[in-house]
Amino acid sequence: MEEQAMLARDLVLRVCAGATEFDPQWIRAGGKVTTPFVVPRDRNLIRAIVAAGRAMGVARLLVCRTRAEFSYEPVTEVPLDTDTLIDLIRGWGPHPTDFLVCVEDFSAAVLVAADELTVAAGPADFVRELVGADIPQARDAFAARARADGGSQLSRAAQLYRCLDPGARHTKTPRGPGPDLAERVARGFGLARRRSPRTVRALRALRGAWGWAMVVVLLAAPLAVPALDAAVPALAATLVLLVQLAWAARSRTVSFADLLRTAAVGAALVWPLAAAESAVLRLLGADAYGVAGYTYVAVPIEELGKLAPLLLFALVAHRRARRLAAVDLLLLAAASGAGLELAERLLTETALGAADLSSDGGILLPGGTTVTAPDGTVLAAFAGHAVTTGLVGAALGLAVVGRRYGGWLWLLPPVALAVAVLDHLNLNAVLAGVALHPATDILHGLLGGGVLTPWLLLLALVCAVAMDYRMIGTAAESTPALPGQPPLAGLRRRAWGRSIAMRVRVPADIAPLFRRVALSWADLPVTLATAASSIAHELMVAVIAARRGPAALCDTWRFLRWRRANAMGEARSAGRAWRRYPAQEELTGNAHDLAARLGLSATGGVTGARSAGVLFAALPVAAGVSAVVGGAEVAAGADGAAYALLAVDRVGTWLGGLDLVGTVWAALALVAVGTLLVSGNGVPYAHPRMREFLRSPGANTGVVLGMLAPGQVGYALVSLIGLALPRRVDRLLVR
C-alpha cells in the first residue's frame, strides 16, 4: 500500500463492525484467533502491539482511529517502533479514543477501546504476543472479569468473542452432544482404573502373561506344523509398516493400539470378502481360478471392502469421528489394508507351504509384490493393500478435513481409488496370464504404473500433516498451550513476513480462481513453518518428559494426542456443537500438571501475565479393462499371490489334510496373531515405582508384568533410553 493512500473508513469497514467491535465475518475468514482482555493503555500495551507486529514479520503497521468523526482521516503507516506509535497516539489529543492497529494484508489487528478493553484478532502467533502463550487462560480470565463487573461492554465483548456462552449465565456445564459407544467404553475403563486398582492390576498381569504365552505359541507352532512358519514374518512386516506410518504421521489423534485393532478387523474381512467374491462368481457362472475371478470380481470387491472399517469406525465412534485429523483416515485405511494383506499372505503361504517369492523384502513400507519375467523385466508392481488403501484414506482425509479449502479436494478420492484399482488390477491380470486393454495400460502408466504409489502415499501424508497442524493452530482459543515457548520463532516470523508481502501484491480484481491459487501459494510457507514448529515443540516436550521417567513420558504422549484431537474437533466444528473428550477442564488440568512436572511455564508474552492473572476418473473396471488371454511369463513363486477367495479356498484345503494335533496348532496360531493385534498395545497407564518396590513387591511385580506385555516392550525401551538423557535436554525449551 502506498503511504497514506487509504482513508480510515476504508480500513475500518474491512475489519470492524463498529468503533469497538471486530466484524464477525472478518474474524471467521482464515480461522482467526480472537481474545479480548483488559489492560491499561500504557507503554507496555504499545510494546506488546509492536512485538505482535514483529512476530508477523512485517516492517510497518497501519493505524487509524475508528470513530465516525475520524472517517476521512488518512491511515498512518508506522514502523515497528514503540516511541513512534506513542507519539502518534499522543498527537490525537489528551482525550482517550478508540483506535485500530492492523497489518498490511488485514490478517491480524488489535482494537484498543477508549477504556481498558482491548481485543486482539489474527493468527495465534500474533495473539500470543499480546495475551501470553496460554490463550484459553486469558479468555477465561476475561470471562471472569466480565461476570464480576457486570458491565454491558465487557459482557457483550465476552459473548461476541465467545468467551461466554449466550444465555448460559446460570449453567456451569452447557448442554452438548452425548457420548458415543467408544467414549462410554473408554470412560468405563477409566473408572475401573480409579475404583478397582487391584483388580485392574491383576488383569494387566494376566494380559501380559497371556501375551507372552501367545508369542511362545507362534514360535513353537512351526516345530509342530512347519507350514506355520509364515506367521511371525507376516506379523512382523505388518507391525513394521504400521510403526513407520504412525511415527511419520505426527498429527495423528488415533492411538497405535487402535491401528492394530483396525488391522485385526481388516484381517477378519478376508472371510466376508471371500464369501462376497464367491457369491458374485456363482451369479456370473465364472471360475474362481479364471480371468473374471482375478480381475472383474476380486479387484472392485476388495478395494471397496477394505474401506469397511472406516464406516464401522464412524458408526461405533461417531463423536470421535468428528475429531479425526486428515492423517487419521490415512492411518485407519492403511491399517485395514495391512490387516487384509496379513491375512492373505498368512493363509496363502501356509497353504502352499512356501514363502511368496514375489513379495518385496524391503524395509520401507513392506508388503508389496513385484512380478518379474525370467529375463528380469518387471511385469507388475503392487505396493500392497496397506499402501493403496492408505492412499485412498489420505485422499478422503484431505477432502473431509480440508473442505474449507474448496470442493476441488473431492476430486482426490476418485483419483486415489483409480490408482489403487489399476495397481491391483494390473497385478491380478498378470497373475491370471492376461493383458490389460491398451487404454487401461496407458492410464495405469500415467498414474505411476504401481512404482510411484508408495511415494504418492508419502506425499499425501506430508500434505495431511501440514493441513492438520494449520487447522489445529486456528483452534488456539480453546486448546491448552504446550509447556514452554514454541520453537523456531524466526522461521515462523520469516514465513509470515513473506506471506503478507505476497498477499498484498495479489490484485483484488482478477478472476476468483487465479486469486485463490495465488493466495494459497502465499500461504504455503506459513503452513509448512507452522507444521515444523508444532512438530518440533511436541518432540521437545516428549524428550524433556522422557528424562523424567516412564510415567511422565506416557502421560505426555497421551496428552499430546488428546490435545490434537480436541483442537481438530474445534477446528472442524466451525462453530457447531461437538463433544470434547476428555472434557476441557480435564485437558487444561493435564496441561498445567505437565508444565509443572517438566519445570516449564505455559504462559509468556509482554502483557500475558497481566491479562491471564485477572483425487477426473471414475472406476475404470468395467469399461477400461479387456481380458485378452496372453502368454505372459511369470517368475517362479508368483502363484503364491492370491485374492481373498483363493486364500480362503487354499487354506481350507490345507486344513482338511491336517490331523487333530495340526488343526489345534493352526487354531492356536490364529488365536495368537489375533491376540497380539488386539491386546496390550496401548501406552501404559501404570508404572513401577522403585521407592515402593521393597514395601509392596507383590503389587509392583503385577505392575511390571502388566507393563511388559509384548505390545508394550517398545514403550518400556524408549522410557529406559529417556532416563539416560543428559540434563541439558531440559534447555531445549524456555519458559
Short mmCIF file of C-alpha atoms in Angstrom, two decimals, residues 102-506:
data_model
loop_
_atom_site.label_atom_id
_atom_site.label_comp_id
_atom_site.label_asym_id
_atom_site.label_seq_id
_atom_site.Cartn_x
_atom_site.Cartn_y
_atom_site.Cartn_z
CA CYS A 102 -3.63 -3.66 11.60
CA VAL A 103 -1.09 -5.47 9.42
CA GLU A 104 -0.97 -4.70 5.71
CA ASP A 105 -2.89 -7.73 4.44
CA PHE A 106 -5.59 -7.32 7.14
CA SER A 107 -4.86 -10.79 8.57
CA ALA A 108 -4.32 -9.54 12.12
CA ALA A 109 -5.38 -6.50 14.09
CA VAL A 110 -5.62 -5.01 17.56
CA LEU A 111 -8.63 -2.91 18.53
CA VAL A 112 -7.95 -0.63 21.50
CA ALA A 113 -11.01 0.97 23.07
CA ALA A 114 -11.02 4.28 24.88
CA ASP A 115 -11.27 2.46 28.18
CA GLU A 116 -9.25 -0.58 29.21
CA LEU A 117 -10.91 -3.04 26.77
CA THR A 118 -8.54 -4.33 24.07
CA VAL A 119 -9.25 -7.07 21.51
CA ALA A 120 -6.58 -8.97 19.56
CA ALA A 121 -7.52 -10.99 16.47
CA GLY A 122 -5.38 -12.87 13.99
CA PRO A 123 -3.06 -15.88 13.89
CA ALA A 124 -2.07 -17.47 17.16
CA ASP A 125 1.50 -16.12 16.85
CA PHE A 126 0.11 -12.59 16.77
CA VAL A 127 -2.26 -13.01 19.70
CA ARG A 128 0.29 -14.76 21.92
CA GLU A 129 2.50 -11.69 21.98
CA LEU A 130 -0.39 -9.73 23.50
CA VAL A 131 -2.02 -12.15 25.94
CA GLY A 132 0.62 -14.83 26.51
CA ALA A 133 1.11 -18.40 25.34
CA ASP A 134 -1.95 -19.72 27.19
CA ILE A 135 -4.72 -18.10 25.16
CA PRO A 136 -7.56 -20.13 26.76
CA GLN A 137 -6.43 -18.96 30.18
CA ALA A 138 -6.53 -15.34 29.06
CA ARG A 139 -10.03 -15.80 27.65
CA ASP A 140 -11.21 -17.44 30.88
CA ALA A 141 -9.76 -14.57 32.87
CA PHE A 142 -11.65 -12.04 30.72
CA ALA A 143 -14.87 -14.04 31.12
CA ALA A 144 -14.43 -14.00 34.88
CA ARG A 145 -13.83 -10.25 34.79
CA ALA A 146 -16.95 -9.72 32.68
CA ARG A 147 -19.04 -11.74 35.15
CA ALA A 148 -17.63 -9.89 38.12
CA ASP A 149 -18.02 -6.37 36.71
CA GLY A 150 -21.36 -6.99 35.06
CA GLY A 151 -20.74 -4.09 32.67
CA SER A 152 -22.59 -4.13 29.38
CA GLN A 153 -19.46 -3.52 27.27
CA LEU A 154 -17.41 -6.31 28.83
CA SER A 155 -20.33 -8.74 28.86
CA ARG A 156 -21.11 -8.01 25.21
CA ALA A 157 -17.46 -8.45 24.26
CA ALA A 158 -17.28 -11.73 26.19
CA GLN A 159 -20.30 -13.10 24.34
CA LEU A 160 -19.35 -11.63 20.95
CA TYR A 161 -15.91 -13.24 21.06
CA ARG A 162 -17.28 -16.50 22.59
CA CYS A 163 -15.63 -16.21 25.95
CA LEU A 164 -19.10 -16.71 27.44
CA ASP A 165 -21.95 -18.76 26.02
CA PRO A 166 -25.00 -16.59 25.30
CA GLY A 167 -27.81 -17.30 27.70
CA ALA A 168 -25.70 -19.69 29.79
CA ARG A 169 -25.13 -17.39 32.74
CA HIS A 170 -26.69 -19.78 35.25
CA THR A 171 -25.33 -23.05 33.86
CA LYS A 172 -21.85 -24.25 34.66
CA THR A 173 -21.81 -27.01 32.04
CA PRO A 174 -23.79 -26.14 28.88
CA ARG A 175 -25.60 -28.94 27.15
CA GLY A 176 -23.79 -30.74 24.37
CA PRO A 177 -23.85 -33.96 22.35
CA GLY A 178 -23.81 -37.16 24.41
CA PRO A 179 -21.02 -39.75 24.37
CA ASP A 180 -20.82 -42.49 21.75
CA LEU A 181 -20.13 -46.18 22.36
CA ALA A 182 -16.36 -45.82 22.17
CA GLU A 183 -16.36 -43.00 24.71
CA ARG A 184 -18.57 -44.97 27.09
CA VAL A 185 -16.16 -47.91 26.93
CA ALA A 186 -13.16 -45.64 27.48
CA ARG A 187 -14.89 -43.97 30.40
CA GLY A 188 -15.70 -47.36 31.91
CA PHE A 189 -12.06 -48.41 31.76
CA GLY A 190 -11.05 -45.13 33.33
CA LEU A 191 -13.46 -45.60 36.21
CA ALA A 192 -12.21 -49.15 36.73
CA ARG A 193 -8.61 -47.94 36.95
CA ARG A 194 -9.57 -45.48 39.67
CA ARG A 195 -12.07 -47.53 41.65
CA SER A 196 -10.62 -51.06 41.41
CA PRO A 197 -6.86 -50.67 41.07
CA ARG A 198 -6.05 -54.12 42.43
CA THR A 199 -8.40 -55.88 40.03
CA VAL A 200 -7.09 -53.87 37.09
CA ARG A 201 -3.51 -54.60 38.17
CA ALA A 202 -4.25 -58.34 38.26
CA LEU A 203 -5.91 -58.19 34.83
CA ARG A 204 -2.90 -56.34 33.44
CA ALA A 205 -0.57 -59.02 34.77
CA LEU A 206 -2.82 -61.73 33.28
CA ARG A 207 -2.85 -59.90 29.95
CA GLY A 208 0.94 -59.68 29.93
CA ALA A 209 1.35 -63.36 30.77
CA TRP A 210 -1.21 -64.35 28.11
CA GLY A 211 0.53 -62.17 25.52
CA TRP A 212 3.89 -63.78 26.10
CA ALA A 213 2.23 -67.22 26.00
CA MET A 214 0.92 -66.33 22.55
CA VAL A 215 4.42 -65.30 21.46
CA VAL A 216 5.67 -68.72 22.59
CA VAL A 217 2.84 -70.36 20.61
CA LEU A 218 3.86 -68.52 17.44
CA LEU A 219 7.49 -69.54 17.90
CA ALA A 220 6.66 -73.15 18.74
CA ALA A 221 3.94 -73.74 16.12
CA PRO A 222 6.38 -74.23 13.17
CA LEU A 223 8.03 -77.06 15.13
CA ALA A 224 4.74 -78.99 15.09
CA VAL A 225 3.37 -77.74 11.74
CA PRO A 226 6.23 -76.41 9.53
CA ALA A 227 3.84 -74.53 7.25
CA LEU A 228 3.02 -72.16 10.13
CA ASP A 229 6.47 -70.55 9.97
CA ALA A 230 4.94 -67.79 7.83
CA ALA A 231 3.07 -66.32 10.80
CA VAL A 232 5.91 -64.48 12.52
CA PRO A 233 7.37 -62.80 9.37
CA ALA A 234 3.92 -61.74 8.18
CA LEU A 235 3.00 -60.29 11.56
CA ALA A 236 6.38 -58.55 11.88
CA ALA A 237 6.01 -56.94 8.42
CA THR A 238 2.59 -55.60 9.42
CA LEU A 239 3.93 -54.15 12.65
CA VAL A 240 6.91 -52.54 10.92
CA LEU A 241 4.69 -50.90 8.29
CA LEU A 242 2.24 -49.51 10.82
CA VAL A 243 5.04 -48.26 13.07
CA GLN A 244 6.59 -46.40 10.13
CA LEU A 245 3.33 -44.75 9.15
CA ALA A 246 2.30 -43.94 12.72
CA TRP A 247 5.67 -42.36 13.53
CA ALA A 248 5.67 -40.23 10.38
CA ALA A 249 2.07 -39.10 10.97
CA ARG A 250 2.97 -36.54 13.62
CA SER A 251 -0.51 -35.00 13.75
CA ARG A 252 -2.39 -38.26 14.36
CA THR A 253 -5.05 -38.41 17.04
CA VAL A 254 -5.68 -42.20 16.93
CA SER A 255 -3.56 -44.42 19.13
CA PHE A 256 -1.27 -47.15 17.82
CA ALA A 257 -3.42 -49.69 19.66
CA ASP A 258 -6.43 -48.51 17.63
CA LEU A 259 -4.46 -49.03 14.42
CA LEU A 260 -3.63 -52.62 15.38
CA ARG A 261 -7.26 -53.30 16.27
CA THR A 262 -8.25 -51.92 12.87
CA ALA A 263 -5.69 -54.24 11.29
CA ALA A 264 -7.34 -57.14 13.10
CA VAL A 265 -10.70 -56.08 11.65
CA GLY A 266 -9.07 -55.84 8.20
CA ALA A 267 -7.66 -59.35 8.59
CA ALA A 268 -11.07 -60.69 9.59
CA LEU A 269 -12.50 -59.15 6.41
CA VAL A 270 -10.83 -61.87 4.32
CA TRP A 271 -13.71 -64.25 5.06
CA PRO A 272 -16.64 -61.92 4.22
CA LEU A 273 -14.77 -60.68 1.15
CA ALA A 274 -14.19 -64.28 0.04
CA ALA A 275 -17.89 -65.01 0.58
CA ALA A 276 -18.85 -61.95 -1.48
CA GLU A 277 -16.48 -62.93 -4.29
CA SER A 278 -17.82 -66.50 -4.26
CA ALA A 279 -21.41 -65.25 -4.45
CA VAL A 280 -20.63 -62.95 -7.39
CA LEU A 281 -18.76 -65.69 -9.22
CA ARG A 282 -21.68 -68.11 -8.79
CA LEU A 283 -24.01 -65.43 -10.06
CA LEU A 284 -21.81 -64.89 -13.12
CA GLY A 285 -21.16 -68.61 -13.58
CA ALA A 286 -17.42 -67.96 -13.62
CA ASP A 287 -14.49 -69.99 -12.29
CA ALA A 288 -12.69 -68.75 -9.19
CA TYR A 289 -9.34 -69.53 -10.85
CA GLY A 290 -10.33 -67.90 -14.12
CA VAL A 291 -9.77 -64.44 -15.52
CA ALA A 292 -13.01 -62.98 -14.18
CA GLY A 293 -12.26 -64.07 -10.64
CA TYR A 294 -8.84 -62.43 -10.62
CA THR A 295 -9.87 -59.19 -12.29
CA TYR A 296 -13.52 -58.21 -12.66
CA VAL A 297 -14.62 -59.71 -9.32
CA ALA A 298 -11.72 -59.64 -6.89
CA VAL A 299 -10.41 -56.13 -7.53
CA PRO A 300 -13.55 -54.00 -7.03
CA ILE A 301 -14.81 -56.08 -4.10
CA GLU A 302 -11.52 -55.98 -2.23
CA GLU A 303 -10.71 -52.32 -2.92
CA LEU A 304 -14.11 -51.20 -1.69
CA GLY A 305 -14.35 -53.79 1.09
CA LYS A 306 -11.08 -52.65 2.65
CA LEU A 307 -12.75 -49.33 3.43
CA ALA A 308 -15.43 -51.01 5.57
CA PRO A 309 -13.52 -50.41 8.85
CA LEU A 310 -13.75 -46.67 8.23
CA LEU A 311 -17.52 -46.96 8.06
CA LEU A 312 -17.53 -49.18 11.14
CA PHE A 313 -15.45 -46.59 12.99
CA ALA A 314 -17.92 -43.86 12.09
CA LEU A 315 -20.81 -45.98 13.37
CA VAL A 316 -19.23 -47.09 16.64
CA ALA A 317 -17.44 -43.82 17.43
CA HIS A 318 -19.41 -41.16 15.58
CA ARG A 319 -18.46 -38.43 18.07
CA ARG A 320 -14.82 -39.43 17.84
CA ALA A 321 -15.03 -39.33 14.03
CA ARG A 322 -15.79 -35.59 14.32
CA ARG A 323 -12.36 -35.13 15.91
CA LEU A 324 -10.32 -37.14 13.37
CA ALA A 325 -7.42 -35.44 11.62
CA ALA A 326 -6.76 -35.91 7.90
CA VAL A 327 -3.84 -38.21 8.63
CA ASP A 328 -6.05 -40.38 10.87
CA LEU A 329 -8.12 -41.54 7.90
CA LEU A 330 -4.87 -42.42 6.11
CA LEU A 331 -3.72 -44.49 9.08
CA LEU A 332 -7.02 -46.26 9.66
CA ALA A 333 -7.33 -47.14 5.96
CA ALA A 334 -3.71 -48.31 5.81
CA ALA A 335 -4.23 -50.42 8.93
CA SER A 336 -7.29 -52.06 7.36
CA GLY A 337 -5.32 -52.81 4.18
CA ALA A 338 -2.38 -54.10 6.22
CA GLY A 339 -4.71 -56.50 8.03
CA LEU A 340 -6.09 -57.88 4.78
CA GLU A 341 -2.53 -58.16 3.44
CA LEU A 342 -1.55 -60.05 6.57
CA ALA A 343 -4.47 -62.47 6.27
CA GLU A 344 -3.96 -63.16 2.54
CA ARG A 345 -0.22 -63.65 2.93
CA LEU A 346 -0.54 -65.82 6.01
CA LEU A 347 -3.27 -68.05 4.59
CA THR A 348 -1.63 -68.38 1.17
CA GLU A 349 1.91 -69.08 2.36
CA THR A 350 0.64 -71.50 4.98
CA ALA A 351 -1.48 -73.40 2.44
CA LEU A 352 1.31 -73.54 -0.16
CA GLY A 353 3.95 -74.34 2.45
CA ALA A 354 6.43 -71.85 0.95
CA ALA A 355 7.13 -68.15 1.08
CA ASP A 356 5.86 -65.89 -1.70
CA LEU A 357 8.97 -65.16 -3.77
CA SER A 358 7.27 -62.22 -5.47
CA SER A 359 6.93 -60.33 -2.18
CA ASP A 360 9.28 -57.41 -1.74
CA GLY A 361 11.76 -57.74 1.08
CA GLY A 362 12.31 -54.05 1.60
CA ILE A 363 12.20 -52.28 4.92
CA LEU A 364 10.31 -49.17 3.82
CA LEU A 365 6.56 -49.89 3.73
CA PRO A 366 6.93 -53.70 3.45
CA GLY A 367 4.18 -55.88 2.00
CA GLY A 368 4.46 -55.06 -1.70
CA THR A 369 4.59 -57.56 -4.58
CA THR A 370 6.75 -57.45 -7.70
CA VAL A 371 6.20 -59.91 -10.57
CA THR A 372 9.10 -60.29 -12.98
CA ALA A 373 9.70 -62.21 -16.20
CA PRO A 374 12.56 -64.76 -16.45
CA ASP A 375 14.73 -62.08 -18.10
CA GLY A 376 14.23 -59.75 -15.14
CA THR A 377 11.62 -57.46 -16.72
CA VAL A 378 9.13 -56.12 -14.20
CA LEU A 379 5.65 -57.18 -15.27
CA ALA A 380 3.71 -55.80 -12.34
CA ALA A 381 4.47 -53.76 -9.23
CA PHE A 382 1.95 -53.66 -6.42
CA ALA A 383 2.80 -51.66 -3.32
CA GLY A 384 0.46 -53.70 -1.14
CA HIS A 385 -3.03 -53.36 0.24
CA ALA A 386 -1.86 -51.10 3.06
CA VAL A 387 -0.27 -48.55 0.73
CA THR A 388 -3.08 -48.42 -1.82
CA THR A 389 -5.84 -48.27 0.78
CA GLY A 390 -3.85 -45.74 2.77
CA LEU A 391 -3.65 -43.56 -0.33
CA VAL A 392 -7.43 -43.66 -0.66
CA GLY A 393 -7.78 -42.86 3.03
CA ALA A 394 -5.38 -39.94 2.71
CA ALA A 395 -7.41 -38.51 -0.16
CA LEU A 396 -10.59 -38.89 1.89
CA GLY A 397 -8.93 -37.20 4.84
CA LEU A 398 -7.74 -34.25 2.76
CA ALA A 399 -11.21 -33.83 1.28
CA VAL A 400 -13.14 -34.18 4.55
CA VAL A 401 -10.90 -32.18 6.84
CA GLY A 402 -9.84 -29.65 4.22
CA ARG A 403 -13.30 -28.82 2.92
CA ARG A 404 -12.75 -25.20 3.90
CA TYR A 405 -10.09 -25.01 1.16
CA GLY A 406 -12.61 -25.78 -1.59
CA GLY A 407 -14.71 -28.55 -3.10
CA TRP A 408 -11.99 -29.39 -5.62
CA LEU A 409 -10.37 -31.60 -2.99
CA TRP A 410 -13.20 -34.11 -3.53
CA LEU A 411 -11.51 -34.93 -6.88
CA LEU A 412 -8.71 -36.61 -4.93
CA PRO A 413 -10.59 -39.71 -3.63
CA PRO A 414 -11.71 -40.89 -7.11
CA VAL A 415 -8.18 -40.42 -8.44
CA ALA A 416 -6.66 -42.28 -5.48
CA LEU A 417 -9.20 -45.09 -5.86
CA ALA A 418 -8.35 -45.30 -9.57
CA VAL A 419 -4.65 -45.66 -8.69
CA ALA A 420 -5.42 -48.43 -6.19
CA VAL A 421 -7.74 -50.28 -8.58
CA LEU A 422 -5.34 -50.08 -11.52
CA ASP A 423 -2.35 -51.25 -9.45
CA HIS A 424 -4.30 -54.20 -8.06
CA LEU A 425 -5.88 -54.95 -11.45
CA ASN A 426 -2.52 -54.99 -13.21
CA LEU A 427 -1.08 -57.42 -10.66
CA ASN A 428 -4.03 -59.82 -10.80
CA ALA A 429 -4.16 -59.64 -14.61
CA VAL A 430 -0.50 -60.67 -14.84
CA LEU A 431 -1.04 -63.49 -12.35
CA ALA A 432 -4.07 -64.69 -14.37
CA GLY A 433 -2.00 -64.62 -17.59
CA VAL A 434 -3.98 -61.88 -19.33
CA ALA A 435 -3.16 -58.43 -20.67
CA LEU A 436 -4.86 -55.14 -19.94
CA HIS A 437 -6.64 -53.10 -22.59
CA PRO A 438 -4.13 -50.67 -24.17
CA ALA A 439 -6.14 -47.68 -22.96
CA THR A 440 -6.14 -49.00 -19.41
CA ASP A 441 -2.42 -49.74 -19.67
CA ILE A 442 -1.77 -46.16 -20.76
CA LEU A 443 -3.85 -44.77 -17.90
CA HIS A 444 -2.05 -47.03 -15.44
CA GLY A 445 1.27 -45.72 -16.70
CA LEU A 446 0.13 -42.11 -16.34
CA LEU A 447 -0.82 -42.79 -12.71
CA GLY A 448 2.59 -44.20 -11.88
CA GLY A 449 2.41 -47.81 -13.06
CA GLY A 450 2.47 -49.02 -9.46
CA VAL A 451 6.02 -47.80 -8.89
CA LEU A 452 5.07 -44.31 -7.74
CA THR A 453 2.25 -45.37 -5.43
CA PRO A 454 4.37 -45.51 -2.22
CA TRP A 455 5.78 -42.07 -2.98
CA LEU A 456 2.29 -40.74 -3.65
CA LEU A 457 1.30 -42.05 -0.22
CA LEU A 458 4.22 -40.31 1.45
CA LEU A 459 3.42 -37.07 -0.38
CA ALA A 460 -0.20 -37.31 0.73
CA LEU A 461 0.97 -37.97 4.29
CA VAL A 462 3.11 -34.82 4.30
CA CYS A 463 0.22 -32.75 2.92
CA ALA A 464 -2.16 -34.20 5.50
CA VAL A 465 0.20 -33.45 8.39
CA ALA A 466 0.74 -29.88 7.21
CA MET A 467 -3.01 -29.32 6.81
CA ASP A 468 -3.72 -30.79 10.22
CA TYR A 469 -1.30 -28.55 12.05
CA ARG A 470 -2.51 -25.48 10.19
CA MET A 471 -6.07 -26.25 11.27
CA ILE A 472 -5.02 -27.06 14.82
CA GLY A 473 -3.45 -23.60 15.01
CA THR A 474 -6.84 -22.00 14.33
CA ALA A 475 -8.24 -23.62 17.47
CA ALA A 476 -5.85 -21.90 19.86
CA GLU A 477 -8.80 -20.20 21.59
CA SER A 478 -9.72 -23.44 23.38
CA THR A 479 -6.56 -25.56 23.08
CA PRO A 480 -4.34 -25.61 26.18
CA ALA A 481 -0.85 -24.38 25.44
CA LEU A 482 2.09 -26.74 25.41
CA PRO A 483 4.71 -26.18 28.09
CA GLY A 484 7.41 -23.75 27.12
CA GLN A 485 7.66 -21.21 24.34
CA PRO A 486 7.14 -22.53 20.77
CA PRO A 487 10.47 -23.10 18.98
CA LEU A 488 11.50 -21.90 15.51
CA ALA A 489 10.06 -18.43 16.11
CA GLY A 490 12.41 -16.96 13.49
CA LEU A 491 11.24 -19.42 10.86
CA ARG A 492 7.59 -18.61 11.55
CA ARG A 493 8.30 -14.88 11.54
CA ARG A 494 10.03 -15.05 8.13
CA ALA A 495 7.22 -17.23 6.74
CA TRP A 496 4.56 -14.78 7.92
CA GLY A 497 6.52 -11.82 6.51
CA ARG A 498 6.89 -13.47 3.11
CA SER A 499 3.23 -14.48 3.07
CA ILE A 500 1.98 -10.99 3.93
CA ALA A 501 4.29 -9.39 1.36
CA MET A 502 2.92 -11.73 -1.32
CA ARG A 503 -0.73 -11.34 -0.31
CA VAL A 504 -0.71 -7.55 -0.55
CA ARG A 505 0.57 -7.85 -4.14
CA VAL A 506 -2.32 -10.08 -5.30
#
